Amino acid sequence: MKDEKKFQKRISYLGDLVKPLGIICADYRLGDYQHHEIVLVGYEDFNVILHTAKGKFFVKFFSDFRSDEDCKRYVTIIRKTIEAGVREPGLFESNQGHIHRFTIDGAGLRLIVMEFIQGKTFYELGRSLTESEACETVRQASIINTVNHQPKFIYDSWAIPSFLKEYHLVETMMSQNDLTLVRPLVKEFEQVHLDTLPHALVHGDIIKTNVMLSHKADIYILDFAVANYYPRIQELAVILCNMLFNEKKPETFKGFYDVALDEYQKIHLLTEEELALLPLFIKVQHAMHVVGAIREEKIRKNLPSTEDDYWLKLGRLGLEYMLHF
């Protein structure tokens, strides 16, 4: 219950969720409300699995910090990527359109309702990917990177381009061991000219909490909240440092690295500069997991969580492994 309240504080409504969920059921014609579950992973919005007489639905309440423009941006990206052939949950419409708004007990709510995919994320499964699953994940990512759309930029404190800024925020709070792993990357990354690299629409967060394996063994990509127009190798770096990095068997990474490059280049042929920089991008993304987890605890004063601990350990292990890659 304590964790649920922590997540619900992302929206201004702090009362019993049965009331707003009942309104959503009526406005979207989803059938009578039965019960719900709060999704207790993620750092941004407030997500709920809604059970009704007609089935299950995924409800995303946009966090209060998001502007109306941010919400529209999110929906536009989903629509464009679905049209391109990315496998992801579909959107439902109410009489207001895809984004639904209403006020309850003085609190304004903005939300979308999405298709519920029967399955589990790879974070929930707690296992590494097979080679075929890895290929399909990279294939989906490469489709995203073909979409001709440049959304308005939003800042993502976990993203590779944010490394220098976020590192300097927590540098004095880091242990000597963490500094030994992360500090050498600062000078290297300062020499990278991000603007000159090939750019694309990048999901930017294709990690185990955002990739689902359905009961039919299909791969689904979730949550485009931090998608941006970025250097396209950022997409590969994020996938490689989590989806394709087995912390229990790090020696398998090189094989997955080669598989990912082969699959991605069936659609996007990488330049020599991109191929040379990809290992650095992977290291920086591992570093961002360390930096981000420390920031959540030390600056944002969030209580340490299982998810924070997961990223911190993964980042440290990944950085240690990449010393010899």
XYZ file of C-alpha atoms in Angstrom:
325
model
C 0.000 0.000 0.000
C 2.877 2.375 0.825
C 4.427 1.844 -2.625
C 1.041 2.335 -4.300
C 0.581 5.726 -2.631
C 4.092 6.746 -3.670
C 3.228 6.044 -7.307
C -0.203 7.700 -7.076
C 1.423 10.943 -5.895
C 2.493 11.443 -9.508
C -1.052 12.700 -10.127
C -3.034 15.267 -8.142
C -5.867 12.865 -7.279
C -4.989 10.914 -4.123
C -8.384 9.379 -3.326
C -9.862 5.943 -3.953
C -9.177 4.967 -7.566
C -12.467 3.114 -7.909
C -14.236 6.422 -8.503
C -12.180 7.728 -11.473
C -11.830 4.236 -12.924
C -15.610 3.898 -12.865
C -15.872 7.140 -14.853
C -13.325 5.814 -17.349
C -15.298 2.584 -17.749
C -18.430 4.570 -18.558
C -16.798 7.151 -20.840
C -14.891 4.550 -22.864
C -17.708 1.978 -22.711
C -15.371 -0.630 -21.301
C -17.973 -2.498 -19.267
C -18.596 -2.408 -15.523
C -15.612 -1.870 -13.224
C -14.462 -4.992 -11.368
C -11.038 -4.272 -9.848
C -7.619 -2.825 -10.655
C -3.878 -3.189 -10.066
C -1.318 -0.400 -9.857
C 1.839 -0.918 -11.919
C 4.722 -0.548 -9.470
C 7.621 -0.026 -11.888
C 8.755 2.994 -13.874
C 9.719 6.558 -13.004
C 7.294 8.801 -14.852
C 3.513 8.342 -15.191
C 0.926 6.538 -13.059
C -0.155 3.297 -14.709
C -3.051 1.031 -13.785
C -4.335 -2.306 -15.083
C -8.117 -2.036 -15.172
C -10.323 -5.144 -14.994
C -13.897 -4.795 -16.272
C -16.754 -7.032 -17.344
C -15.348 -6.824 -20.888
C -11.730 -7.654 -20.059
C -8.461 -5.961 -19.087
C -7.267 -2.519 -20.133
C -4.119 -0.486 -19.515
C -4.748 3.034 -18.198
C -1.950 5.607 -18.245
C -2.614 8.671 -16.094
C -0.197 11.353 -17.251
C 1.885 12.784 -14.408
C 1.130 16.314 -13.292
C 4.511 17.558 -14.522
C 3.570 16.790 -18.133
C 2.102 19.617 -20.182
C -0.907 19.094 -22.439
C 1.542 19.346 -25.334
C 3.579 16.482 -23.833
C 0.455 14.311 -23.711
C -0.407 15.052 -27.346
C 3.202 14.368 -28.284
C 3.041 10.938 -26.641
C -0.110 9.941 -28.526
C 1.251 11.198 -31.855
C 4.370 9.057 -31.477
C 2.299 5.975 -30.658
C 0.062 6.501 -33.671
C 2.971 7.035 -36.062
C 4.953 4.034 -34.828
C 1.914 1.745 -34.989
C 1.315 2.915 -38.565
C 4.946 2.039 -39.352
C 4.431 -1.525 -38.150
C 5.858 -1.459 -34.636
C 4.204 -4.067 -32.431
C 2.811 -2.178 -29.439
C -0.500 -1.848 -27.562
C -3.229 -0.036 -29.478
C -5.078 3.074 -28.300
C -8.761 3.323 -27.437
C -10.846 6.434 -28.070
C -13.517 8.097 -25.966
C -15.863 10.825 -27.167
C -12.963 13.224 -26.462
C -10.509 11.333 -28.674
C -7.433 9.421 -27.552
C -6.641 11.752 -24.629
C -9.376 11.870 -22.019
C -9.710 14.626 -19.422
C -11.951 15.140 -16.428
C -11.897 16.676 -12.952
C -12.699 14.702 -9.829
C -12.716 16.103 -6.282
C -10.923 19.185 -7.592
C -8.138 17.192 -9.251
C -7.664 17.382 -13.009
C -6.803 14.079 -14.683
C -5.455 13.389 -18.178
C -5.162 9.838 -19.410
C -5.152 7.364 -22.255
C -6.547 3.834 -22.363
C -4.556 1.191 -24.184
C -4.900 -2.420 -25.188
C -3.807 -4.808 -22.440
C -1.318 -7.374 -23.691
C -1.526 -10.720 -21.944
C 2.044 -11.573 -21.038
C 4.992 -10.416 -18.943
C 7.808 -7.939 -19.350
C 11.307 -9.375 -19.431
C 11.873 -7.636 -16.086
C 9.005 -9.685 -14.659
C 10.227 -12.845 -16.383
C 13.640 -12.367 -14.802
C 15.522 -14.015 -17.623
C 17.723 -13.123 -20.557
C 16.515 -13.165 -24.154
C 16.961 -15.962 -26.637
C 18.735 -15.114 -29.870
C 15.447 -15.029 -31.790
C 13.886 -12.722 -29.165
C 16.948 -10.483 -29.371
C 16.658 -10.295 -33.153
C 12.972 -9.407 -32.980
C 13.564 -6.707 -30.352
C 16.272 -5.107 -32.499
C 14.071 -5.425 -35.589
C 11.252 -3.559 -33.840
C 13.727 -0.868 -32.784
C 15.002 -0.493 -36.333
C 11.416 0.039 -37.526
C 10.966 2.803 -34.935
C 14.114 4.447 -36.287
C 12.604 4.560 -39.798
C 9.642 6.715 -38.723
C 9.864 10.157 -40.307
C 8.920 12.195 -37.262
C 10.857 14.735 -35.219
C 8.899 15.449 -32.026
C 9.516 18.433 -29.810
C 12.480 17.635 -27.567
C 11.838 16.600 -23.977
C 14.605 16.228 -21.427
C 15.277 12.701 -20.155
C 17.546 12.537 -17.121
C 18.399 8.873 -17.852
C 19.387 9.404 -21.500
C 22.918 9.251 -22.907
C 22.983 12.926 -24.097
C 22.210 13.957 -20.482
C 25.300 12.181 -19.130
C 27.584 15.154 -18.504
C 24.906 17.258 -16.814
C 23.595 14.436 -14.610
C 27.070 13.199 -13.695
C 28.123 16.619 -12.414
C 24.959 16.775 -10.273
C 25.875 13.622 -8.334
C 29.676 13.522 -8.663
C 30.288 14.517 -5.027
C 27.749 11.937 -3.830
C 29.345 8.979 -5.609
C 31.574 6.381 -3.978
C 35.220 6.166 -4.978
C 34.560 2.838 -6.698
C 31.768 4.365 -8.797
C 33.918 7.378 -9.665
C 36.721 5.086 -10.803
C 34.308 3.425 -13.233
C 32.438 6.513 -14.437
C 34.888 9.436 -14.392
C 37.087 8.221 -17.318
C 34.022 8.330 -19.579
C 33.529 12.062 -19.025
C 36.549 13.199 -21.058
C 35.784 10.664 -23.785
C 32.182 11.768 -24.086
C 33.101 15.458 -24.096
C 34.893 14.828 -27.404
C 31.805 13.379 -29.124
C 29.923 15.706 -31.476
C 26.397 14.346 -31.113
C 24.901 16.725 -33.673
C 26.998 15.297 -36.500
C 25.829 11.701 -36.001
C 22.916 10.263 -38.040
C 19.671 10.984 -36.179
C 16.277 9.286 -36.090
C 13.165 8.946 -33.986
C 14.501 6.903 -31.064
C 12.391 5.165 -28.413
C 15.290 5.619 -26.007
C 14.021 3.277 -23.310
C 13.869 -0.218 -24.800
C 14.720 -1.968 -21.548
C 13.360 -5.036 -19.772
C 10.562 -3.124 -18.034
C 9.359 -1.798 -21.406
C 9.496 -4.934 -23.550
C 6.809 -7.562 -23.169
C 6.649 -11.172 -24.282
C 3.013 -12.020 -24.955
C 1.417 -15.386 -24.244
C 1.686 -15.960 -27.997
C 5.464 -15.332 -27.794
C 5.272 -12.000 -29.639
C 7.539 -9.095 -28.655
C 5.746 -5.839 -27.764
C 7.446 -2.476 -27.262
C 5.924 -0.367 -24.469
C 6.057 3.239 -23.254
C 7.251 5.880 -25.715
C 7.240 8.635 -23.065
C 10.894 9.601 -23.544
C 11.147 9.066 -27.305
C 13.154 11.837 -28.968
C 15.022 12.724 -32.132
C 18.435 11.381 -31.140
C 21.592 9.837 -32.611
C 20.230 6.495 -33.797
C 23.023 4.438 -32.205
C 21.559 5.481 -28.862
C 18.747 2.993 -29.535
C 21.210 0.139 -29.951
C 23.255 1.205 -26.921
C 20.214 1.143 -24.631
C 19.132 -2.286 -25.885
C 22.641 -3.715 -25.586
C 23.260 -2.521 -22.034
C 20.108 -4.120 -20.618
C 17.998 -6.301 -22.921
C 21.054 -8.059 -24.347
C 23.364 -7.902 -21.327
C 23.010 -10.961 -19.108
C 24.329 -9.935 -15.704
C 24.587 -13.611 -14.705
C 26.555 -14.517 -17.842
C 28.257 -11.327 -19.066
C 30.523 -13.397 -21.301
C 27.545 -13.891 -23.661
C 27.466 -10.161 -24.450
C 29.849 -10.255 -27.411
C 27.629 -12.754 -29.224
C 24.524 -10.618 -28.658
C 26.459 -7.505 -29.724
C 27.216 -9.108 -33.082
C 23.632 -10.367 -33.471
C 22.260 -6.875 -32.762
C 24.551 -5.220 -35.299
C 23.676 -7.766 -37.981
C 19.926 -7.414 -37.397
C 19.907 -3.615 -37.162
C 21.938 -3.215 -40.340
C 19.380 -5.146 -42.361
C 17.529 -1.805 -42.382
C 20.069 0.834 -41.270
C 23.671 0.589 -42.437
C 25.792 2.172 -39.721
C 28.630 4.535 -40.567
C 32.221 3.851 -39.535
C 31.931 6.616 -36.941
C 28.795 5.056 -35.445
C 30.440 1.635 -35.251
C 33.468 3.175 -33.543
C 31.350 5.113 -31.020
C 28.821 2.411 -30.137
C 30.966 0.822 -27.366
C 31.362 4.255 -25.733
C 27.609 4.846 -25.914
C 27.035 1.487 -24.210
C 29.477 2.391 -21.433
C 27.797 5.765 -20.943
C 24.364 4.147 -20.726
C 25.684 1.767 -18.050
C 27.067 4.846 -16.283
C 23.662 6.524 -16.502
C 22.142 3.606 -14.601
C 24.581 4.262 -11.764
C 24.172 8.042 -11.924
C 20.379 7.817 -12.205
C 19.950 5.485 -9.245
C 22.138 7.719 -7.067
C 20.207 10.815 -8.191
C 16.850 9.216 -7.334
C 17.999 8.546 -3.773
C 20.288 11.474 -2.979
C 18.690 14.396 -4.841
C 15.073 13.446 -5.431
C 15.002 11.851 -1.967
C 13.146 8.786 -3.172
C 13.424 5.810 -0.857
C 15.696 3.099 -2.264
C 13.609 0.655 -4.295
C 14.092 -2.749 -5.848
C 14.144 -1.060 -9.258
C 16.808 1.483 -8.218
C 18.912 -1.322 -6.762
C 18.553 -3.320 -9.985
C 19.833 -0.459 -12.168
C 22.667 0.389 -9.793
C 23.980 -3.184 -9.731
C 23.501 -3.617 -13.475
C 25.301 -0.371 -14.245
C 28.291 -1.244 -12.075
C 28.573 -4.755 -13.487
C 28.204 -3.487 -17.042
C 30.920 -0.869 -16.576
C 33.285 -3.440 -15.089
C 32.656 -5.803 -17.998
C 33.056 -3.079 -20.634
C 36.538 -2.245 -19.314
C 37.748 -5.256 -21.286
C 35.379 -5.086 -24.274
